[in-house]
């Protein structure tokens, strides 16, 4: 098996495991045993080790001394940390992407917003939301930055699935439309301001939930 083959297998394994962690199929604290995973995916230990390293880099798994690799747990402080990181990096990406955004890209982003409005389950909404952010940020032409943002979106998605495991109510989101309006009018800084506020709202309790302190905003 060549290094390229192992890299391809590692990528496939990490994507499948990441999806299982994000959607809650693998719960926090679950052991990720190399022997079991190698057998499950029909691979050697080398790509499995690389896949686990990728999950650790994404914050989806942790390596504990003498206990091996487990699915990472999370708390509200981590949710807010991811939101702050996402806001800072997405603002940087949007400032660099704005000059390269075309009417076609903005139309596609608007379609993603409409898909989110029509979503009847959390998975469909999350996919539409992620597509919106990817569309307006991708033209920044900064692949390393986009890779980090993509990892943070995976973490945000995990918080989202965990928060809404008991039911789903499609969120009312006006921010995406406001961002698109500003971008169409070439008002980059106004769009950046809305994006920053939009993402940083994650992890903070909505005003209407003041009587329920355990509830906090998880979409953005």
Tab-separated table of C-alpha atoms in Angstrom:
chain	number	residue	atom	x	y	z
A	1	UNK	CA	0.000	0.000	0.000
A	2	UNK	CA	1.408	3.408	-0.974
A	3	UNK	CA	1.491	6.516	1.211
A	4	UNK	CA	-1.181	8.030	-1.035
A	5	UNK	CA	-3.457	5.028	-0.491
A	6	UNK	CA	-2.999	5.268	3.286
A	7	UNK	CA	-3.741	9.008	3.159
A	8	UNK	CA	-6.943	8.371	1.189
A	9	UNK	CA	-8.070	5.665	3.616
A	10	UNK	CA	-7.229	7.859	6.622
A	11	UNK	CA	-9.315	10.670	5.165
A	12	UNK	CA	-12.282	8.357	4.618
A	13	UNK	CA	-12.055	6.928	8.130
A	14	UNK	CA	-11.744	10.339	9.761
A	15	UNK	CA	-14.730	11.707	7.795
A	16	UNK	CA	-16.948	8.769	8.777
A	17	UNK	CA	-15.925	8.944	12.444
A	18	UNK	CA	-16.300	12.734	12.494
A	19	UNK	CA	-19.838	12.413	11.133
A	20	UNK	CA	-20.678	9.814	13.793
A	21	UNK	CA	-19.297	12.069	16.537
A	22	UNK	CA	-21.016	15.197	15.224
A	23	UNK	CA	-24.415	13.532	14.947
A	24	UNK	CA	-24.134	11.843	18.336
A	25	UNK	CA	-23.847	8.266	17.063
A	26	UNK	CA	-20.572	8.164	19.013
A	27	UNK	CA	-21.111	9.694	22.442
A	28	UNK	CA	-18.611	11.721	24.509
A	29	UNK	CA	-16.229	9.403	26.303
A	30	UNK	CA	-16.623	6.552	23.809
A	31	UNK	CA	-13.352	4.679	23.237
A	32	UNK	CA	-11.821	4.805	19.764
A	33	UNK	CA	-9.753	1.607	19.724
A	34	UNK	CA	-7.258	1.245	16.899
A	35	UNK	CA	-7.612	-2.549	16.687
A	36	UNK	CA	-11.395	-2.386	16.496
A	37	UNK	CA	-11.393	0.456	13.953
A	38	UNK	CA	-8.784	-1.236	11.761
A	39	UNK	CA	-10.939	-4.349	11.666
A	40	UNK	CA	-14.151	-2.376	11.114
A	41	UNK	CA	-12.718	-0.444	8.162
A	42	UNK	CA	-10.622	-3.326	6.829
A	43	UNK	CA	-7.384	-1.352	6.999
A	44	UNK	CA	-3.992	-1.424	8.677
A	45	UNK	CA	-3.268	0.528	11.845
A	46	UNK	CA	-1.366	3.274	10.002
A	47	UNK	CA	-4.349	5.078	8.391
A	48	UNK	CA	-6.396	4.541	11.579
A	49	UNK	CA	-3.716	6.315	13.653
A	50	UNK	CA	-3.689	9.171	11.142
A	51	UNK	CA	-7.494	9.388	11.197
A	52	UNK	CA	-7.465	9.625	14.989
A	53	UNK	CA	-4.839	12.379	14.845
A	54	UNK	CA	-7.129	14.307	12.491
A	55	UNK	CA	-10.037	13.925	14.903
A	56	UNK	CA	-7.825	15.216	17.731
A	57	UNK	CA	-6.838	18.228	15.600
A	58	UNK	CA	-10.538	18.950	15.041
A	59	UNK	CA	-11.214	18.785	18.759
A	60	UNK	CA	-13.523	15.807	18.267
A	61	UNK	CA	-11.274	13.326	20.079
A	62	UNK	CA	-8.781	13.440	22.951
A	63	UNK	CA	-5.832	11.213	23.820
A	64	UNK	CA	-5.579	10.353	27.490
A	65	UNK	CA	-2.514	8.767	29.158
A	66	UNK	CA	-2.977	5.002	29.620
A	67	UNK	CA	-6.594	5.285	28.413
A	68	UNK	CA	-6.111	5.751	24.682
A	69	UNK	CA	-8.246	7.941	22.415
A	70	UNK	CA	-11.814	8.841	23.321
A	71	UNK	CA	-14.573	11.000	21.865
A	72	UNK	CA	-14.105	14.453	23.385
A	73	UNK	CA	-16.673	15.906	25.746
A	74	UNK	CA	-17.623	19.584	25.689
A	75	UNK	CA	-19.156	22.248	27.879
A	76	UNK	CA	-20.565	25.752	27.440
A	77	UNK	CA	-17.128	27.367	27.749
A	78	UNK	CA	-15.902	25.309	24.800
A	79	UNK	CA	-18.977	26.251	22.774
A	80	UNK	CA	-18.235	29.934	23.356
A	81	UNK	CA	-14.537	29.454	22.568
A	82	UNK	CA	-15.362	27.877	19.212
A	83	UNK	CA	-17.799	30.719	18.483
A	84	UNK	CA	-15.152	33.371	19.194
A	85	UNK	CA	-12.594	31.578	17.053
A	86	UNK	CA	-15.071	31.125	14.214
A	87	UNK	CA	-16.070	34.792	14.336
A	88	UNK	CA	-12.482	36.039	14.202
A	89	UNK	CA	-11.465	33.743	11.359
A	90	UNK	CA	-14.655	34.100	9.321
A	91	UNK	CA	-14.373	37.880	9.530
A	92	UNK	CA	-10.819	37.627	8.168
A	93	UNK	CA	-11.973	35.295	5.399
A	94	UNK	CA	-14.936	37.460	4.397
A	95	UNK	CA	-12.826	40.617	4.164
A	96	UNK	CA	-10.555	38.792	1.715
A	97	UNK	CA	-13.404	37.056	-0.108
A	98	UNK	CA	-15.624	40.107	-0.643
A	99	UNK	CA	-13.747	41.524	-3.681
A	100	UNK	CA	-14.128	38.160	-5.440
A	101	UNK	CA	-17.798	37.475	-4.718
A	102	UNK	CA	-19.875	37.355	-7.899
A	103	UNK	CA	-23.642	37.727	-8.298
A	104	UNK	CA	-23.775	33.982	-9.047
A	105	UNK	CA	-22.077	33.103	-5.751
A	106	UNK	CA	-24.383	35.426	-3.826
A	107	UNK	CA	-27.414	33.900	-5.545
A	108	UNK	CA	-26.207	30.444	-4.526
A	109	UNK	CA	-25.759	31.658	-0.946
A	110	UNK	CA	-29.310	33.003	-0.989
A	111	UNK	CA	-30.566	29.609	-2.177
A	112	UNK	CA	-28.742	28.006	0.748
A	113	UNK	CA	-30.523	30.397	3.111
A	114	UNK	CA	-33.890	29.480	1.585
A	115	UNK	CA	-33.050	25.790	1.976
A	116	UNK	CA	-32.360	26.450	5.655
A	117	UNK	CA	-35.697	28.221	6.054
A	118	UNK	CA	-37.475	25.180	4.617
A	119	UNK	CA	-35.538	22.619	6.665
A	120	UNK	CA	-37.656	20.291	8.757
A	121	UNK	CA	-34.811	18.623	10.648
A	122	UNK	CA	-31.525	19.641	12.214
A	123	UNK	CA	-29.319	17.788	9.706
A	124	UNK	CA	-30.879	19.535	6.694
A	125	UNK	CA	-30.671	22.933	8.379
A	126	UNK	CA	-27.063	22.414	9.416
A	127	UNK	CA	-26.040	21.415	5.892
A	128	UNK	CA	-27.728	24.503	4.404
A	129	UNK	CA	-26.199	26.794	7.024
A	130	UNK	CA	-22.732	25.390	6.466
A	131	UNK	CA	-23.131	25.741	2.693
A	132	UNK	CA	-24.034	29.424	3.097
A	133	UNK	CA	-20.883	30.152	5.088
A	134	UNK	CA	-18.683	28.130	2.731
A	135	UNK	CA	-20.021	29.956	-0.328
A	136	UNK	CA	-19.338	33.478	0.936
A	137	UNK	CA	-15.934	32.605	2.434
A	138	UNK	CA	-14.390	30.300	-0.186
A	139	UNK	CA	-13.348	33.143	-2.573
A	140	UNK	CA	-10.873	34.421	0.048
A	141	UNK	CA	-8.322	32.101	-1.612
A	142	UNK	CA	-6.736	31.188	1.722
A	143	UNK	CA	-6.930	27.379	1.888
A	144	UNK	CA	-5.289	26.984	5.300
A	145	UNK	CA	-7.668	29.485	6.845
A	146	UNK	CA	-10.651	27.752	5.249
A	147	UNK	CA	-9.467	24.364	6.536
A	148	UNK	CA	-9.390	25.668	10.120
A	149	UNK	CA	-12.819	27.273	9.714
A	150	UNK	CA	-14.165	23.980	8.370
A	151	UNK	CA	-12.898	22.173	11.485
A	152	UNK	CA	-14.601	24.761	13.695
A	153	UNK	CA	-17.849	24.287	11.785
A	154	UNK	CA	-17.626	20.571	12.557
A	155	UNK	CA	-17.356	21.443	16.248
A	156	UNK	CA	-20.305	23.846	15.974
A	157	UNK	CA	-22.344	21.146	14.247
A	158	UNK	CA	-21.626	18.750	17.089
A	159	UNK	CA	-22.897	21.266	19.660
A	160	UNK	CA	-25.953	21.832	17.476
A	161	UNK	CA	-26.857	18.146	17.226
A	162	UNK	CA	-26.365	17.647	20.970
A	163	UNK	CA	-28.503	20.679	21.832
A	164	UNK	CA	-31.386	19.688	19.570
A	165	UNK	CA	-31.356	15.935	20.230
A	166	UNK	CA	-34.800	16.170	21.861
A	167	UNK	CA	-36.553	18.038	19.042
A	168	UNK	CA	-36.111	20.552	16.261
A	169	UNK	CA	-37.585	23.991	15.648
A	170	UNK	CA	-36.357	25.771	12.516
A	171	UNK	CA	-34.607	28.951	13.711
A	172	UNK	CA	-35.632	32.349	12.417
A	173	UNK	CA	-32.501	33.797	10.852
A	174	UNK	CA	-32.399	37.294	9.377
A	175	UNK	CA	-28.618	37.656	9.584
A	176	UNK	CA	-27.830	35.714	6.414
A	177	UNK	CA	-30.099	37.983	4.383
A	178	UNK	CA	-28.583	41.072	5.966
A	179	UNK	CA	-25.084	39.840	5.137
A	180	UNK	CA	-26.098	39.187	1.527
A	181	UNK	CA	-27.727	42.611	1.197
A	182	UNK	CA	-24.553	44.344	2.388
A	183	UNK	CA	-22.367	42.225	0.111
A	184	UNK	CA	-24.538	42.960	-2.918
A	185	UNK	CA	-24.183	46.656	-2.110
A	186	UNK	CA	-20.411	46.188	-1.686
A	187	UNK	CA	-20.612	47.265	1.959
A	188	UNK	CA	-18.017	44.829	3.200
A	189	UNK	CA	-17.550	46.225	6.704
A	190	UNK	CA	-21.288	46.205	7.385
A	191	UNK	CA	-21.429	42.576	6.229
A	192	UNK	CA	-18.453	41.739	8.448
A	193	UNK	CA	-20.140	43.354	11.457
A	194	UNK	CA	-23.287	41.274	10.992
A	195	UNK	CA	-21.281	38.081	10.469
A	196	UNK	CA	-19.251	38.684	13.624
A	197	UNK	CA	-22.400	39.271	15.700
A	198	UNK	CA	-24.146	36.337	14.062
A	199	UNK	CA	-21.464	33.789	14.942
A	200	UNK	CA	-20.616	35.146	18.393
A	201	UNK	CA	-24.253	34.753	19.420
A	202	UNK	CA	-23.528	31.014	19.716
A	203	UNK	CA	-23.220	29.928	23.322
A	204	UNK	CA	-25.047	32.907	24.794
A	205	UNK	CA	-28.524	32.761	26.252
A	206	UNK	CA	-31.204	34.426	24.082
A	207	UNK	CA	-33.152	37.208	25.799
A	208	UNK	CA	-36.391	35.258	25.448
A	209	UNK	CA	-34.794	32.384	27.397
A	210	UNK	CA	-33.906	34.417	30.484
A	211	UNK	CA	-36.060	32.160	32.632
A	212	UNK	CA	-34.246	29.061	31.403
A	213	UNK	CA	-30.512	29.574	32.022
A	214	UNK	CA	-29.608	26.096	30.779
A	215	UNK	CA	-30.706	27.038	27.243
A	216	UNK	CA	-28.298	28.904	24.998
A	217	UNK	CA	-28.097	29.870	21.337
A	218	UNK	CA	-26.426	27.179	19.257
A	219	UNK	CA	-27.064	28.210	15.651
A	220	UNK	CA	-24.900	30.542	13.620
